[in-house]
PDB file of C-alpha atoms in Angstrom:
ATOM      1  CA  MET X   1       0.000   0.000   0.000  1.00  0.00           C
ATOM      2  CA  ALA X   2       1.160   3.530  -0.755  1.00  0.00           C
ATOM      3  CA  ARG X   3       2.828   5.625   1.931  1.00  0.00           C
ATOM      4  CA  VAL X   4       1.938   9.310   2.138  1.00  0.00           C
ATOM      5  CA  LEU X   5       5.102  11.412   2.410  1.00  0.00           C
ATOM      6  CA  LEU X   6       5.321  15.037   3.400  1.00  0.00           C
ATOM      7  CA  ASP X   7       8.715  15.626   1.788  1.00  0.00           C
ATOM      8  CA  VAL X   8      10.020  19.195   1.790  1.00  0.00           C
ATOM      9  CA  THR X   9      13.157  21.266   1.886  1.00  0.00           C
ATOM     10  CA  MET X  10      13.123  24.014   4.467  1.00  0.00           C
ATOM     11  CA  SER X  11      15.415  26.560   6.053  1.00  0.00           C
ATOM     12  CA  LEU X  12      16.785  26.211   9.552  1.00  0.00           C
ATOM     13  CA  ASP X  13      14.175  28.748  10.710  1.00  0.00           C
ATOM     14  CA  GLY X  14      11.328  26.667   9.256  1.00  0.00           C
ATOM     15  CA  PHE X  15      10.524  28.304   5.917  1.00  0.00           C
ATOM     16  CA  MET X  16       9.867  26.170   2.826  1.00  0.00           C
ATOM     17  CA  ALA X  17       9.607  29.193   0.529  1.00  0.00           C
ATOM     18  CA  GLY X  18      10.810  32.755   0.741  1.00  0.00           C
ATOM     19  CA  PRO X  19       8.508  35.777   0.942  1.00  0.00           C
ATOM     20  CA  ASP X  20       6.478  37.083  -2.001  1.00  0.00           C
ATOM     21  CA  VAL X  21       5.797  33.787  -3.807  1.00  0.00           C
ATOM     22  CA  SER X  22       4.536  34.542  -7.315  1.00  0.00           C
ATOM     23  CA  VAL X  23       4.696  33.250 -10.876  1.00  0.00           C
ATOM     24  CA  GLU X  24       7.857  35.353 -11.301  1.00  0.00           C
ATOM     25  CA  ASN X  25       9.295  33.984  -8.002  1.00  0.00           C
ATOM     26  CA  PRO X  26       7.819  30.475  -7.573  1.00  0.00           C
ATOM     27  CA  MET X  27       9.974  29.790  -4.495  1.00  0.00           C
ATOM     28  CA  GLY X  28       9.642  33.339  -3.165  1.00  0.00           C
ATOM     29  CA  VAL X  29      12.475  35.832  -2.791  1.00  0.00           C
ATOM     30  CA  GLY X  30      15.620  33.869  -1.905  1.00  0.00           C
ATOM     31  CA  GLY X  31      13.722  30.582  -1.848  1.00  0.00           C
ATOM     32  CA  LEU X  32      15.698  28.883  -4.617  1.00  0.00           C
ATOM     33  CA  ARG X  33      18.578  28.687  -2.126  1.00  0.00           C
ATOM     34  CA  LEU X  34      16.657  25.885  -0.407  1.00  0.00           C
ATOM     35  CA  HIS X  35      16.910  23.648  -3.464  1.00  0.00           C
ATOM     36  CA  GLU X  36      20.632  23.996  -4.131  1.00  0.00           C
ATOM     37  CA  TRP X  37      21.063  20.419  -2.896  1.00  0.00           C
ATOM     38  CA  ILE X  38      18.945  19.207  -5.844  1.00  0.00           C
ATOM     39  CA  PHE X  39      20.817  21.362  -8.360  1.00  0.00           C
ATOM     40  CA  GLU X  40      24.126  20.096  -6.907  1.00  0.00           C
ATOM     41  CA  ALA X  41      23.009  16.473  -6.421  1.00  0.00           C
ATOM     42  CA  SER X  42      25.362  15.217  -9.119  1.00  0.00           C
ATOM     43  CA  SER X  43      28.311  16.411  -7.010  1.00  0.00           C
ATOM     44  CA  ASN X  44      27.337  14.442  -3.896  1.00  0.00           C
ATOM     45  CA  GLU X  45      26.299  10.778  -3.763  1.00  0.00           C
ATOM     46  CA  VAL X  46      24.139  11.234  -0.627  1.00  0.00           C
ATOM     47  CA  ASP X  47      22.030  13.919  -2.307  1.00  0.00           C
ATOM     48  CA  ALA X  48      22.012  12.033  -5.613  1.00  0.00           C
ATOM     49  CA  GLU X  49      20.693   8.882  -3.918  1.00  0.00           C
ATOM     50  CA  ILE X  50      17.944  10.800  -2.072  1.00  0.00           C
ATOM     51  CA  ASN X  51      16.947  12.545  -5.307  1.00  0.00           C
ATOM     52  CA  ARG X  52      16.860   9.247  -7.252  1.00  0.00           C
ATOM     53  CA  GLY X  53      14.674   7.733  -4.539  1.00  0.00           C
ATOM     54  CA  MET X  54      12.248  10.634  -4.812  1.00  0.00           C
ATOM     55  CA  GLN X  55      12.044  10.243  -8.581  1.00  0.00           C
ATOM     56  CA  THR X  56      11.633   6.456  -8.697  1.00  0.00           C
ATOM     57  CA  GLY X  57       9.537   6.084  -5.533  1.00  0.00           C
ATOM     58  CA  THR X  58       6.813   8.592  -6.370  1.00  0.00           C
ATOM     59  CA  GLY X  59       3.582   7.092  -7.725  1.00  0.00           C
ATOM     60  CA  ALA X  60       1.249  10.087  -7.271  1.00  0.00           C
ATOM     61  CA  VAL X  61       1.432  13.693  -6.110  1.00  0.00           C
ATOM     62  CA  VAL X  62      -1.015  15.864  -4.176  1.00  0.00           C
ATOM     63  CA  LEU X  63      -0.304  19.569  -4.430  1.00  0.00           C
ATOM     64  CA  GLY X  64      -2.098  22.767  -3.599  1.00  0.00           C
ATOM     65  CA  ARG X  65      -3.576  25.221  -6.063  1.00  0.00           C
ATOM     66  CA  ARG X  66      -0.966  27.868  -5.256  1.00  0.00           C
ATOM     67  CA  THR X  67       1.856  25.386  -5.899  1.00  0.00           C
ATOM     68  CA  PHE X  68       0.178  24.457  -9.181  1.00  0.00           C
ATOM     69  CA  ASP X  69      -0.330  28.079 -10.236  1.00  0.00           C
ATOM     70  CA  VAL X  70       3.288  29.121  -9.640  1.00  0.00           C
ATOM     71  CA  GLY X  71       4.883  25.849 -10.759  1.00  0.00           C
ATOM     72  CA  VAL X  72       3.074  24.660 -13.860  1.00  0.00           C
ATOM     73  CA  ASP X  73       4.939  26.973 -16.246  1.00  0.00           C
ATOM     74  CA  VAL X  74       8.281  26.205 -14.566  1.00  0.00           C
ATOM     75  CA  TRP X  75       7.765  22.438 -14.855  1.00  0.00           C
ATOM     76  CA  ASN X  76       6.284  22.584 -18.388  1.00  0.00           C
ATOM     77  CA  ASP X  77       4.732  19.266 -17.359  1.00  0.00           C
ATOM     78  CA  THR X  78       3.756  17.580 -14.103  1.00  0.00           C
ATOM     79  CA  PRO X  79       6.372  17.902 -11.307  1.00  0.00           C
ATOM     80  CA  PHE X  80       6.821  14.096 -11.377  1.00  0.00           C
ATOM     81  CA  PRO X  81       5.782  11.797 -14.264  1.00  0.00           C
ATOM     82  CA  VAL X  82       2.748  10.501 -12.372  1.00  0.00           C
ATOM     83  CA  PRO X  83      -0.912  11.431 -11.742  1.00  0.00           C
ATOM     84  CA  CYS X  84      -1.117  14.742  -9.850  1.00  0.00           C
ATOM     85  CA  LEU X  85      -4.100  15.827  -7.772  1.00  0.00           C
ATOM     86  CA  VAL X  86      -4.531  19.538  -7.113  1.00  0.00           C
ATOM     87  CA  LEU X  87      -6.396  20.202  -3.852  1.00  0.00           C
ATOM     88  CA  THR X  88      -8.342  23.440  -4.281  1.00  0.00           C
ATOM     89  CA  HIS X  89     -11.543  25.329  -3.513  1.00  0.00           C
ATOM     90  CA  HIS X  90     -11.585  26.473  -7.164  1.00  0.00           C
ATOM     91  CA  PRO X  91     -11.179  23.429  -9.434  1.00  0.00           C
ATOM     92  CA  LEU X  92     -10.340  23.590 -13.108  1.00  0.00           C
ATOM     93  CA  ALA X  93     -10.966  21.025 -15.834  1.00  0.00           C
ATOM     94  CA  GLU X  94      -8.552  18.098 -15.903  1.00  0.00           C
ATOM     95  CA  ARG X  95      -5.269  19.062 -17.551  1.00  0.00           C
ATOM     96  CA  VAL X  96      -3.300  16.431 -19.472  1.00  0.00           C
ATOM     97  CA  GLU X  97       0.465  16.948 -19.734  1.00  0.00           C
ATOM     98  CA  LYS X  98       3.093  14.818 -21.475  1.00  0.00           C
ATOM     99  CA  SER X  99       4.070  12.896 -18.301  1.00  0.00           C
ATOM    100  CA  GLY X 100       0.844  12.856 -16.312  1.00  0.00           C
ATOM    101  CA  THR X 101      -2.472  14.528 -15.614  1.00  0.00           C
ATOM    102  CA  PHE X 102      -3.512  17.270 -13.202  1.00  0.00           C
ATOM    103  CA  THR X 103      -6.901  16.403 -11.674  1.00  0.00           C
ATOM    104  CA  PHE X 104      -8.523  19.044  -9.471  1.00  0.00           C
ATOM    105  CA  VAL X 105     -10.263  17.900  -6.269  1.00  0.00           C
ATOM    106  CA  THR X 106     -11.906  19.798  -3.427  1.00  0.00           C
ATOM    107  CA  ASP X 107     -11.696  17.365  -0.498  1.00  0.00           C
ATOM    108  CA  VAL X 108      -8.648  16.098   1.429  1.00  0.00           C
ATOM    109  CA  ARG X 109     -10.041  12.592   1.858  1.00  0.00           C
ATOM    110  CA  ASP X 110     -10.938  12.373  -1.834  1.00  0.00           C
ATOM    111  CA  ALA X 111      -7.399  13.488  -2.744  1.00  0.00           C
ATOM    112  CA  PHE X 112      -5.977  10.852  -0.371  1.00  0.00           C
ATOM    113  CA  ASP X 113      -8.152   8.055  -1.781  1.00  0.00           C
ATOM    114  CA  ARG X 114      -7.416   8.913  -5.409  1.00  0.00           C
ATOM    115  CA  ALA X 115      -3.688   9.401  -4.826  1.00  0.00           C
ATOM    116  CA  THR X 116      -3.164   6.186  -2.862  1.00  0.00           C
ATOM    117  CA  THR X 117      -5.084   4.228  -5.502  1.00  0.00           C
ATOM    118  CA  ALA X 118      -3.063   5.795  -8.331  1.00  0.00           C
ATOM    119  CA  ALA X 119       0.265   5.274  -6.526  1.00  0.00           C
ATOM    120  CA  GLY X 120      -0.260   1.548  -5.975  1.00  0.00           C
ATOM    121  CA  ASP X 121       2.774   0.319  -4.040  1.00  0.00           C
ATOM    122  CA  ARG X 122       4.766   3.514  -4.644  1.00  0.00           C
ATOM    123  CA  ASP X 123       4.653   6.709  -2.554  1.00  0.00           C
ATOM    124  CA  VAL X 124       2.231   9.608  -2.550  1.00  0.00           C
ATOM    125  CA  ARG X 125       4.243  12.818  -2.331  1.00  0.00           C
ATOM    126  CA  LEU X 126       2.673  15.985  -0.878  1.00  0.00           C
ATOM    127  CA  MET X 127       3.739  19.358  -2.269  1.00  0.00           C
ATOM    128  CA  GLY X 128       2.938  22.691  -0.662  1.00  0.00           C
ATOM    129  CA  ALA X 129       2.598  23.901   2.919  1.00  0.00           C
ATOM    130  CA  THR X 130      -1.192  24.060   2.985  1.00  0.00           C
ATOM    131  CA  VAL X 131      -1.607  20.549   1.558  1.00  0.00           C
ATOM    132  CA  GLY X 132       0.927  19.219   4.061  1.00  0.00           C
ATOM    133  CA  GLN X 133      -0.875  20.932   6.927  1.00  0.00           C
ATOM    134  CA  GLN X 134      -4.277  19.600   5.828  1.00  0.00           C
ATOM    135  CA  PHE X 135      -3.015  16.027   5.486  1.00  0.00           C
ATOM    136  CA  LEU X 136      -1.228  16.204   8.868  1.00  0.00           C
ATOM    137  CA  ALA X 137      -4.324  17.589  10.587  1.00  0.00           C
ATOM    138  CA  ALA X 138      -6.427  14.780   9.047  1.00  0.00           C
ATOM    139  CA  GLY X 139      -3.965  12.113  10.261  1.00  0.00           C
ATOM    140  CA  LEU X 140      -3.147  11.022   6.711  1.00  0.00           C
ATOM    141  CA  VAL X 141       0.665  11.405   6.678  1.00  0.00           C
ATOM    142  CA  ASP X 142       2.883   8.342   7.152  1.00  0.00           C
ATOM    143  CA  GLU X 143       6.296  10.036   7.037  1.00  0.00           C
ATOM    144  CA  ILE X 144       7.715  13.538   7.248  1.00  0.00           C
ATOM    145  CA  ARG X 145      10.936  13.979   5.313  1.00  0.00           C
ATOM    146  CA  VAL X 146      12.729  17.266   5.743  1.00  0.00           C
ATOM    147  CA  GLN X 147      15.778  18.403   3.818  1.00  0.00           C
ATOM    148  CA  LEU X 148      17.137  21.011   6.235  1.00  0.00           C
ATOM    149  CA  ALA X 149      19.108  23.668   4.351  1.00  0.00           C
ATOM    150  CA  PRO X 150      21.831  25.548   6.244  1.00  0.00           C
ATOM    151  CA  VAL X 151      20.285  28.977   5.818  1.00  0.00           C
ATOM    152  CA  LEU X 152      17.995  31.307   7.769  1.00  0.00           C
ATOM    153  CA  LEU X 153      15.524  32.881   5.341  1.00  0.00           C
ATOM    154  CA  GLY X 154      13.955  35.158   7.953  1.00  0.00           C
ATOM    155  CA  ALA X 155      10.550  35.262   6.275  1.00  0.00           C
ATOM    156  CA  GLY X 156       8.334  33.324   3.915  1.00  0.00           C
ATOM    157  CA  ARG X 157       6.007  30.327   4.069  1.00  0.00           C
ATOM    158  CA  ARG X 158       6.378  28.047   7.105  1.00  0.00           C
ATOM    159  CA  LEU X 159       5.606  24.352   6.927  1.00  0.00           C
ATOM    160  CA  PHE X 160       4.306  23.723  10.440  1.00  0.00           C
ATOM    161  CA  GLU X 161       1.844  26.594  10.828  1.00  0.00           C
ATOM    162  CA  HIS X 162      -1.919  26.339  11.047  1.00  0.00           C
ATOM    163  CA  LEU X 163      -1.970  22.850  12.573  1.00  0.00           C
ATOM    164  CA  GLY X 164      -4.146  23.883  15.482  1.00  0.00           C
ATOM    165  CA  ASP X 165      -3.354  22.484  18.913  1.00  0.00           C
ATOM    166  CA  ALA X 166      -3.111  18.831  17.842  1.00  0.00           C
ATOM    167  CA  HIS X 167      -0.200  16.987  19.416  1.00  0.00           C
ATOM    168  CA  ILE X 168       1.579  14.935  16.745  1.00  0.00           C
ATOM    169  CA  GLU X 169       4.232  12.426  17.797  1.00  0.00           C
ATOM    170  CA  VAL X 170       6.965  11.423  15.355  1.00  0.00           C
ATOM    171  CA  GLU X 171       9.694   8.794  15.490  1.00  0.00           C
ATOM    172  CA  ARG X 172      13.074   9.491  13.888  1.00  0.00           C
ATOM    173  CA  LEU X 173      13.926   6.945  11.189  1.00  0.00           C
ATOM    174  CA  ALA X 174      17.105   8.409   9.703  1.00  0.00           C
ATOM    175  CA  THR X 175      19.437  11.376   9.607  1.00  0.00           C
ATOM    176  CA  VAL X 176      21.903  11.721   6.734  1.00  0.00           C
ATOM    177  CA  ASP X 177      24.200  14.686   6.079  1.00  0.00           C
ATOM    178  CA  SER X 178      25.670  16.125   2.922  1.00  0.00           C
ATOM    179  CA  PRO X 179      27.598  19.374   2.402  1.00  0.00           C
ATOM    180  CA  HIS X 180      24.387  20.989   1.100  1.00  0.00           C
ATOM    181  CA  VAL X 181      21.613  19.765   3.394  1.00  0.00           C
ATOM    182  CA  THR X 182      20.689  17.462   6.280  1.00  0.00           C
ATOM    183  CA  HIS X 183      18.147  14.808   5.311  1.00  0.00           C
ATOM    184  CA  LEU X 184      15.740  13.929   8.158  1.00  0.00           C
ATOM    185  CA  ARG X 185      13.115  11.162   8.109  1.00  0.00           C
ATOM    186  CA  TYR X 186      10.359  10.734  10.696  1.00  0.00           C
ATOM    187  CA  ARG X 187       7.486   8.275  10.944  1.00  0.00           C
ATOM    188  CA  VAL X 188       4.253   9.898  12.114  1.00  0.00           C
ATOM    189  CA  ARG X 189       2.903   7.921  15.066  1.00  0.00           C
ATOM    190  CA  ARG X 190      -0.797   7.305  14.878  1.00  0.00           C
ATOM    191  CA  PRO X 191      -2.717   7.526  18.154  1.00  0.00           C
ATOM    192  CA  GLU X 192      -3.599   4.135  19.595  1.00  0.00           C
ATOM    193  CA  VAL X 193      -7.280   3.366  19.240  1.00  0.00           C
ATOM    194  CA  ALA X 194      -8.802   1.719  22.303  1.00  0.00           C
ATOM    195  CA  GLN X 195     -10.249  -1.703  21.546  1.00  0.00           C
ATOM    196  CA  PRO X 196     -13.820  -2.385  22.828  1.00  0.00           C
TER     197      PRO X 196
END
């Protein structure tokens, strides 16, 4: 069964995009700095292996409308060559690209069901802070993977905002360093359900 991964790169002060995200600045002002590890992956085997795993392990993507709006022209395709579900209050008609299809959905649980079905035994990758927050709040995330970039952005879009007061326990699975980033993996612990 598919695992749902919240897999993001963020700054040491918790930002996954810089301020003023727009079509002209899809990662916000200064936000591209966060992804230097991907651009430099060929120079470091640790980063290259993580990047290969992301590419080959992804079976479906759920992203937010804002991520779609600022990214679609940059990607000139889907962000991964798999079915992509755009979680939005304002859906568009299905959009077929050369490597996959963008399908617009309005409900978190519907996005989860469609993505896990499409992914099969591969991973569902979440893209965008709001989508990550919604899936975490709904208890639908299996792992959080953070690529921690050695930079303080000072402002921008934070990953772990707007989660309410829910207490979420995680278990560390791995920590791997490279010169460009620290790769962190955590399993999200599900609350134990009392048996009758």
